[in-house]
Amino acid sequence: MGKSALSGRENWQTESGPGGLAGTAEKDLYSAFEKAFEGTIYKISDHPNDLKHLYEHVNLPKQTLSQIYCPNEATMLNAQKRGWGVSPDFSITNTKTGKILFGEIKRQDGWVEGKDPSAGRGNAHERMCKLFTPGLIKTYRNISGIEDEEILPFWVVLEGDITRDPKRNREISFWFDTYDKNYFMWRPNMTEQDLVDHFNMYLKPYLD
């Protein structure tokens, strides 16, 4: 990878990482739901730690253990201090039923008017694919209490030019298939109310 390409990658990572554009998007979503939930039985949590230590106690087969690095217990515990698991961007909880909807927000550039197709590069949206893995889906359902197969136990909110990118819209629509209510394209012309309305109409009933 050339110097100019590395420079572009660093800029993209800065925008997508904590404190960058993604951080701003998370703050806007969090603020929107804090206002919407005021005086209700619903609450939004910022970066919940329900799944923070998810992978730490996974039992591996002896054959696997014999072929990988196995540090002593003290070293392992020190390495796990920050958590070996998943850190959702937010969660919405019905405090009466205890059911939880875990959420991710992905902000990414995209191919729109005045840009080249290459503007749609980036993998913020691809990182959400881990949510579809059998192990995570099962765990998310167990912890969230959302067992209805009609809906997934997580919600992904996308923001930025990716929401108008012709390729990425088709790609994400294909991934979610019939679970089209489990993601929301928060497009530039939309308001906080559009976001809240989507939750209220399509996802809130599964927390009751």
PDB file of C-alpha atoms in Angstrom:
ATOM      1  CA  MET A   1       0.000   0.000   0.000  1.00  0.00           C
ATOM      2  CA  GLY A   2       1.488   3.354  -1.072  1.00  0.00           C
ATOM      3  CA  LYS A   3       2.019   6.401   1.095  1.00  0.00           C
ATOM      4  CA  SER A   4      -0.949   8.281  -0.370  1.00  0.00           C
ATOM      5  CA  ALA A   5      -3.223   5.271   0.131  1.00  0.00           C
ATOM      6  CA  LEU A   6      -2.074   4.929   3.725  1.00  0.00           C
ATOM      7  CA  SER A   7      -2.748   8.616   4.294  1.00  0.00           C
ATOM      8  CA  GLY A   8      -6.285   8.226   2.966  1.00  0.00           C
ATOM      9  CA  ARG A   9      -6.832   5.158   5.153  1.00  0.00           C
ATOM     10  CA  GLU A  10      -5.665   7.060   8.230  1.00  0.00           C
ATOM     11  CA  ASN A  11      -8.075   9.904   7.460  1.00  0.00           C
ATOM     12  CA  TRP A  12     -10.951   7.452   7.020  1.00  0.00           C
ATOM     13  CA  GLN A  13     -10.125   5.685  10.275  1.00  0.00           C
ATOM     14  CA  THR A  14     -10.018   9.021  12.091  1.00  0.00           C
ATOM     15  CA  GLU A  15     -13.510   9.858  10.828  1.00  0.00           C
ATOM     16  CA  SER A  16     -14.884   6.438  11.651  1.00  0.00           C
ATOM     17  CA  GLY A  17     -13.267   5.964  15.050  1.00  0.00           C
ATOM     18  CA  PRO A  18     -14.130   7.250  18.526  1.00  0.00           C
ATOM     19  CA  GLY A  19     -14.320  11.033  18.594  1.00  0.00           C
ATOM     20  CA  GLY A  20     -14.665  11.232  14.807  1.00  0.00           C
ATOM     21  CA  LEU A  21     -17.817  11.374  12.714  1.00  0.00           C
ATOM     22  CA  ALA A  22     -19.047   8.074  14.110  1.00  0.00           C
ATOM     23  CA  GLY A  23     -18.722   9.466  17.612  1.00  0.00           C
ATOM     24  CA  THR A  24     -20.879  12.426  16.614  1.00  0.00           C
ATOM     25  CA  ALA A  25     -23.476  10.116  15.092  1.00  0.00           C
ATOM     26  CA  GLU A  26     -23.666   8.074  18.289  1.00  0.00           C
ATOM     27  CA  LYS A  27     -24.146  11.238  20.316  1.00  0.00           C
ATOM     28  CA  ASP A  28     -26.995  12.417  18.062  1.00  0.00           C
ATOM     29  CA  LEU A  29     -28.796   9.077  18.306  1.00  0.00           C
ATOM     30  CA  TYR A  30     -28.306   8.884  22.047  1.00  0.00           C
ATOM     31  CA  SER A  31     -29.637  12.418  22.497  1.00  0.00           C
ATOM     32  CA  ALA A  32     -32.672  11.716  20.321  1.00  0.00           C
ATOM     33  CA  PHE A  33     -33.757   8.736  22.382  1.00  0.00           C
ATOM     34  CA  GLU A  34     -32.988  10.323  25.722  1.00  0.00           C
ATOM     35  CA  LYS A  35     -35.543  13.002  24.848  1.00  0.00           C
ATOM     36  CA  ALA A  36     -38.030  10.530  23.403  1.00  0.00           C
ATOM     37  CA  PHE A  37     -37.862   8.236  26.453  1.00  0.00           C
ATOM     38  CA  GLU A  38     -38.177  10.949  29.083  1.00  0.00           C
ATOM     39  CA  GLY A  39     -40.902   9.940  31.523  1.00  0.00           C
ATOM     40  CA  THR A  40     -41.365   6.469  29.961  1.00  0.00           C
ATOM     41  CA  ILE A  41     -40.402   2.919  30.945  1.00  0.00           C
ATOM     42  CA  TYR A  42     -37.745   2.876  28.214  1.00  0.00           C
ATOM     43  CA  LYS A  43     -34.119   3.881  28.607  1.00  0.00           C
ATOM     44  CA  ILE A  44     -31.132   4.102  26.302  1.00  0.00           C
ATOM     45  CA  SER A  45     -27.674   3.108  27.498  1.00  0.00           C
ATOM     46  CA  ASP A  46     -24.389   4.224  25.973  1.00  0.00           C
ATOM     47  CA  HIS A  47     -21.972   1.357  25.210  1.00  0.00           C
ATOM     48  CA  PRO A  48     -23.575  -1.232  27.535  1.00  0.00           C
ATOM     49  CA  ASN A  49     -21.204  -3.820  29.004  1.00  0.00           C
ATOM     50  CA  ASP A  50     -23.572  -6.820  28.981  1.00  0.00           C
ATOM     51  CA  LEU A  51     -21.327  -8.617  26.476  1.00  0.00           C
ATOM     52  CA  LYS A  52     -17.967  -7.131  27.472  1.00  0.00           C
ATOM     53  CA  HIS A  53     -16.490 -10.431  28.712  1.00  0.00           C
ATOM     54  CA  LEU A  54     -18.276 -12.717  26.271  1.00  0.00           C
ATOM     55  CA  TYR A  55     -15.281 -14.618  24.841  1.00  0.00           C
ATOM     56  CA  GLU A  56     -13.154 -14.950  27.957  1.00  0.00           C
ATOM     57  CA  HIS A  57     -14.551 -18.257  29.163  1.00  0.00           C
ATOM     58  CA  VAL A  58     -14.957 -20.005  25.814  1.00  0.00           C
ATOM     59  CA  ASN A  59     -13.716 -23.571  26.209  1.00  0.00           C
ATOM     60  CA  LEU A  60     -11.470 -24.670  23.359  1.00  0.00           C
ATOM     61  CA  PRO A  61     -10.769 -28.307  22.408  1.00  0.00           C
ATOM     62  CA  LYS A  62      -7.543 -29.793  23.803  1.00  0.00           C
ATOM     63  CA  GLN A  63      -6.200 -30.187  20.281  1.00  0.00           C
ATOM     64  CA  THR A  64      -6.649 -26.461  19.670  1.00  0.00           C
ATOM     65  CA  LEU A  65      -5.096 -25.556  23.016  1.00  0.00           C
ATOM     66  CA  SER A  66      -2.046 -27.667  22.179  1.00  0.00           C
ATOM     67  CA  GLN A  67      -1.478 -25.622  19.019  1.00  0.00           C
ATOM     68  CA  ILE A  68      -1.942 -22.057  20.270  1.00  0.00           C
ATOM     69  CA  TYR A  69      -0.243 -19.759  22.740  1.00  0.00           C
ATOM     70  CA  CYS A  70      -1.511 -20.415  26.254  1.00  0.00           C
ATOM     71  CA  PRO A  71      -0.220 -17.791  28.715  1.00  0.00           C
ATOM     72  CA  ASN A  72      -0.291 -18.395  32.445  1.00  0.00           C
ATOM     73  CA  GLU A  73      -3.399 -17.410  34.382  1.00  0.00           C
ATOM     74  CA  ALA A  74      -2.028 -14.099  35.663  1.00  0.00           C
ATOM     75  CA  THR A  75      -0.974 -13.004  32.177  1.00  0.00           C
ATOM     76  CA  MET A  76      -4.324 -14.052  30.747  1.00  0.00           C
ATOM     77  CA  LEU A  77      -6.297 -12.167  33.385  1.00  0.00           C
ATOM     78  CA  ASN A  78      -4.232  -9.034  32.809  1.00  0.00           C
ATOM     79  CA  ALA A  79      -4.850  -9.250  29.062  1.00  0.00           C
ATOM     80  CA  GLN A  80      -8.589  -9.588  29.648  1.00  0.00           C
ATOM     81  CA  LYS A  81      -8.955  -6.510  31.851  1.00  0.00           C
ATOM     82  CA  ARG A  82     -10.493  -4.451  29.054  1.00  0.00           C
ATOM     83  CA  GLY A  83     -12.771  -7.310  28.111  1.00  0.00           C
ATOM     84  CA  TRP A  84     -12.742  -9.961  25.427  1.00  0.00           C
ATOM     85  CA  GLY A  85     -16.176  -9.547  23.997  1.00  0.00           C
ATOM     86  CA  VAL A  86     -18.577  -7.252  22.207  1.00  0.00           C
ATOM     87  CA  SER A  87     -19.299  -3.604  22.941  1.00  0.00           C
ATOM     88  CA  PRO A  88     -22.538  -2.449  21.289  1.00  0.00           C
ATOM     89  CA  ASP A  89     -22.817   1.287  20.652  1.00  0.00           C
ATOM     90  CA  PHE A  90     -26.091   1.492  22.538  1.00  0.00           C
ATOM     91  CA  SER A  91     -28.950  -0.512  23.956  1.00  0.00           C
ATOM     92  CA  ILE A  92     -32.616   0.244  24.508  1.00  0.00           C
ATOM     93  CA  THR A  93     -34.288  -1.395  27.499  1.00  0.00           C
ATOM     94  CA  ASN A  94     -37.895  -1.782  28.534  1.00  0.00           C
ATOM     95  CA  THR A  95     -37.395  -1.430  32.286  1.00  0.00           C
ATOM     96  CA  LYS A  96     -40.722  -3.147  32.966  1.00  0.00           C
ATOM     97  CA  THR A  97     -40.125  -6.349  30.973  1.00  0.00           C
ATOM     98  CA  GLY A  98     -36.321  -6.265  31.127  1.00  0.00           C
ATOM     99  CA  LYS A  99     -36.034  -6.888  27.407  1.00  0.00           C
ATOM    100  CA  ILE A 100     -33.128  -5.236  25.610  1.00  0.00           C
ATOM    101  CA  LEU A 101     -32.478  -4.227  22.010  1.00  0.00           C
ATOM    102  CA  PHE A 102     -28.756  -3.903  21.316  1.00  0.00           C
ATOM    103  CA  GLY A 103     -27.705  -1.404  18.679  1.00  0.00           C
ATOM    104  CA  GLU A 104     -24.841  -0.379  16.434  1.00  0.00           C
ATOM    105  CA  ILE A 105     -24.403   2.864  14.552  1.00  0.00           C
ATOM    106  CA  LYS A 106     -22.215   2.946  11.463  1.00  0.00           C
ATOM    107  CA  ARG A 107     -21.231   6.147   9.737  1.00  0.00           C
ATOM    108  CA  GLN A 108     -19.480   5.763   6.410  1.00  0.00           C
ATOM    109  CA  ASP A 109     -18.749   7.623   3.225  1.00  0.00           C
ATOM    110  CA  GLY A 110     -20.476   6.585   0.020  1.00  0.00           C
ATOM    111  CA  TRP A 111     -20.902   7.080  -3.706  1.00  0.00           C
ATOM    112  CA  VAL A 112     -23.244  10.027  -4.312  1.00  0.00           C
ATOM    113  CA  GLU A 113     -23.500  12.958  -6.699  1.00  0.00           C
ATOM    114  CA  GLY A 114     -20.143  14.548  -7.505  1.00  0.00           C
ATOM    115  CA  LYS A 115     -18.096  11.604  -6.240  1.00  0.00           C
ATOM    116  CA  ASP A 116     -16.454   8.601  -7.851  1.00  0.00           C
ATOM    117  CA  PRO A 117     -17.657   5.062  -7.087  1.00  0.00           C
ATOM    118  CA  SER A 118     -14.455   4.598  -5.076  1.00  0.00           C
ATOM    119  CA  ALA A 119     -15.930   6.983  -2.493  1.00  0.00           C
ATOM    120  CA  GLY A 120     -17.986   4.023  -1.301  1.00  0.00           C
ATOM    121  CA  ARG A 121     -14.932   2.206   0.021  1.00  0.00           C
ATOM    122  CA  GLY A 122     -14.647   1.494   3.709  1.00  0.00           C
ATOM    123  CA  ASN A 123     -15.655  -1.396   5.905  1.00  0.00           C
ATOM    124  CA  ALA A 124     -17.574   0.144   8.799  1.00  0.00           C
ATOM    125  CA  HIS A 125     -20.730  -1.504   7.472  1.00  0.00           C
ATOM    126  CA  GLU A 126     -18.959  -4.842   7.008  1.00  0.00           C
ATOM    127  CA  ARG A 127     -17.964  -4.946  10.670  1.00  0.00           C
ATOM    128  CA  MET A 128     -21.617  -5.331  11.605  1.00  0.00           C
ATOM    129  CA  CYS A 129     -21.677  -8.735   9.862  1.00  0.00           C
ATOM    130  CA  LYS A 130     -20.324 -10.363  13.032  1.00  0.00           C
ATOM    131  CA  LEU A 131     -23.811  -9.823  14.459  1.00  0.00           C
ATOM    132  CA  PHE A 132     -25.160 -12.440  12.054  1.00  0.00           C
ATOM    133  CA  THR A 133     -22.883 -15.216  13.342  1.00  0.00           C
ATOM    134  CA  PRO A 134     -24.696 -18.125  15.040  1.00  0.00           C
ATOM    135  CA  GLY A 135     -22.925 -17.658  18.366  1.00  0.00           C
ATOM    136  CA  LEU A 136     -23.651 -13.947  18.673  1.00  0.00           C
ATOM    137  CA  ILE A 137     -27.250 -14.205  17.526  1.00  0.00           C
ATOM    138  CA  LYS A 138     -27.900 -16.927  20.106  1.00  0.00           C
ATOM    139  CA  THR A 139     -26.234 -14.940  22.886  1.00  0.00           C
ATOM    140  CA  TYR A 140     -27.952 -11.691  21.908  1.00  0.00           C
ATOM    141  CA  ARG A 141     -31.315 -13.463  22.040  1.00  0.00           C
ATOM    142  CA  ASN A 142     -30.556 -15.020  25.436  1.00  0.00           C
ATOM    143  CA  ILE A 143     -29.459 -11.749  27.010  1.00  0.00           C
ATOM    144  CA  SER A 144     -31.967  -9.476  25.294  1.00  0.00           C
ATOM    145  CA  GLY A 145     -35.001 -11.658  25.854  1.00  0.00           C
ATOM    146  CA  ILE A 146     -36.022 -11.111  22.213  1.00  0.00           C
ATOM    147  CA  GLU A 147     -36.783 -14.655  21.120  1.00  0.00           C
ATOM    148  CA  ASP A 148     -39.316 -13.924  18.386  1.00  0.00           C
ATOM    149  CA  GLU A 149     -37.855 -15.223  15.120  1.00  0.00           C
ATOM    150  CA  GLU A 150     -39.691 -12.506  13.192  1.00  0.00           C
ATOM    151  CA  ILE A 151     -37.080  -9.990  14.282  1.00  0.00           C
ATOM    152  CA  LEU A 152     -33.348  -9.930  15.009  1.00  0.00           C
ATOM    153  CA  PRO A 153     -32.104  -9.083  18.518  1.00  0.00           C
ATOM    154  CA  PHE A 154     -30.138  -6.086  17.269  1.00  0.00           C
ATOM    155  CA  TRP A 155     -30.648  -2.848  15.348  1.00  0.00           C
ATOM    156  CA  VAL A 156     -28.129  -1.144  13.056  1.00  0.00           C
ATOM    157  CA  VAL A 157     -28.431   2.565  12.258  1.00  0.00           C
ATOM    158  CA  LEU A 158     -26.401   3.804   9.302  1.00  0.00           C
ATOM    159  CA  GLU A 159     -25.511   7.429   8.703  1.00  0.00           C
ATOM    160  CA  GLY A 160     -23.514   9.423   6.157  1.00  0.00           C
ATOM    161  CA  ASP A 161     -23.300   9.145   2.379  1.00  0.00           C
ATOM    162  CA  ILE A 162     -23.501   5.355   2.608  1.00  0.00           C
ATOM    163  CA  THR A 163     -27.240   5.826   3.162  1.00  0.00           C
ATOM    164  CA  ARG A 164     -27.569   7.066  -0.437  1.00  0.00           C
ATOM    165  CA  ASP A 165     -24.915   4.886  -2.078  1.00  0.00           C
ATOM    166  CA  PRO A 166     -26.589   2.744  -4.795  1.00  0.00           C
ATOM    167  CA  LYS A 167     -24.226  -0.193  -4.261  1.00  0.00           C
ATOM    168  CA  ARG A 168     -24.207  -0.184  -0.467  1.00  0.00           C
ATOM    169  CA  ASN A 169     -27.999   0.097  -0.226  1.00  0.00           C
ATOM    170  CA  ARG A 170     -28.382  -3.004  -2.369  1.00  0.00           C
ATOM    171  CA  GLU A 171     -25.638  -4.821  -0.462  1.00  0.00           C
ATOM    172  CA  ILE A 172     -27.123  -4.132   2.972  1.00  0.00           C
ATOM    173  CA  SER A 173     -30.653  -4.891   1.798  1.00  0.00           C
ATOM    174  CA  PHE A 174     -29.419  -8.270   0.540  1.00  0.00           C
ATOM    175  CA  TRP A 175     -27.669  -9.045   3.829  1.00  0.00           C
ATOM    176  CA  PHE A 176     -30.706  -8.348   5.992  1.00  0.00           C
ATOM    177  CA  ASP A 177     -33.144  -9.984   3.558  1.00  0.00           C
ATOM    178  CA  THR A 178     -36.577 -10.179   5.253  1.00  0.00           C
ATOM    179  CA  TYR A 179     -35.233  -8.549   8.425  1.00  0.00           C
ATOM    180  CA  ASP A 180     -35.396  -5.126   6.792  1.00  0.00           C
ATOM    181  CA  LYS A 181     -36.718  -3.485   9.974  1.00  0.00           C
ATOM    182  CA  ASN A 182     -33.479  -4.294  11.793  1.00  0.00           C
ATOM    183  CA  TYR A 183     -31.554  -1.571  10.031  1.00  0.00           C
ATOM    184  CA  PHE A 184     -32.319   2.065   9.407  1.00  0.00           C
ATOM    185  CA  MET A 185     -30.781   4.380   6.814  1.00  0.00           C
ATOM    186  CA  TRP A 186     -30.725   7.705   8.664  1.00  0.00           C
ATOM    187  CA  ARG A 187     -30.460   9.852   5.557  1.00  0.00           C
ATOM    188  CA  PRO A 188     -29.479  13.554   5.531  1.00  0.00           C
ATOM    189  CA  ASN A 189     -33.045  14.731   4.881  1.00  0.00           C
ATOM    190  CA  MET A 190     -34.375  12.837   7.896  1.00  0.00           C
ATOM    191  CA  THR A 191     -34.932  14.096  11.426  1.00  0.00           C
ATOM    192  CA  GLU A 192     -34.534  12.603  14.880  1.00  0.00           C
ATOM    193  CA  GLN A 193     -38.261  11.940  14.812  1.00  0.00           C
ATOM    194  CA  ASP A 194     -37.887   9.691  11.752  1.00  0.00           C
ATOM    195  CA  LEU A 195     -35.403   7.599  13.692  1.00  0.00           C
ATOM    196  CA  VAL A 196     -37.602   7.391  16.779  1.00  0.00           C
ATOM    197  CA  ASP A 197     -40.683   6.646  14.685  1.00  0.00           C
ATOM    198  CA  HIS A 198     -38.929   3.657  13.068  1.00  0.00           C
ATOM    199  CA  PHE A 199     -38.114   2.252  16.494  1.00  0.00           C
ATOM    200  CA  ASN A 200     -41.610   2.844  17.836  1.00  0.00           C
ATOM    201  CA  MET A 201     -43.341   1.285  14.852  1.00  0.00           C
ATOM    202  CA  TYR A 202     -41.150  -1.724  14.103  1.00  0.00           C
ATOM    203  CA  LEU A 203     -38.985  -2.605  17.101  1.00  0.00           C
ATOM    204  CA  LYS A 204     -40.602  -1.332  20.279  1.00  0.00           C
ATOM    205  CA  PRO A 205     -43.399  -3.977  20.215  1.00  0.00           C
ATOM    206  CA  TYR A 206     -40.796  -6.740  20.614  1.00  0.00           C
ATOM    207  CA  LEU A 207     -39.628  -5.244  23.906  1.00  0.00           C
ATOM    208  CA  ASP A 208     -43.086  -5.446  25.472  1.00  0.00           C
TER     209      ASP A 208
END
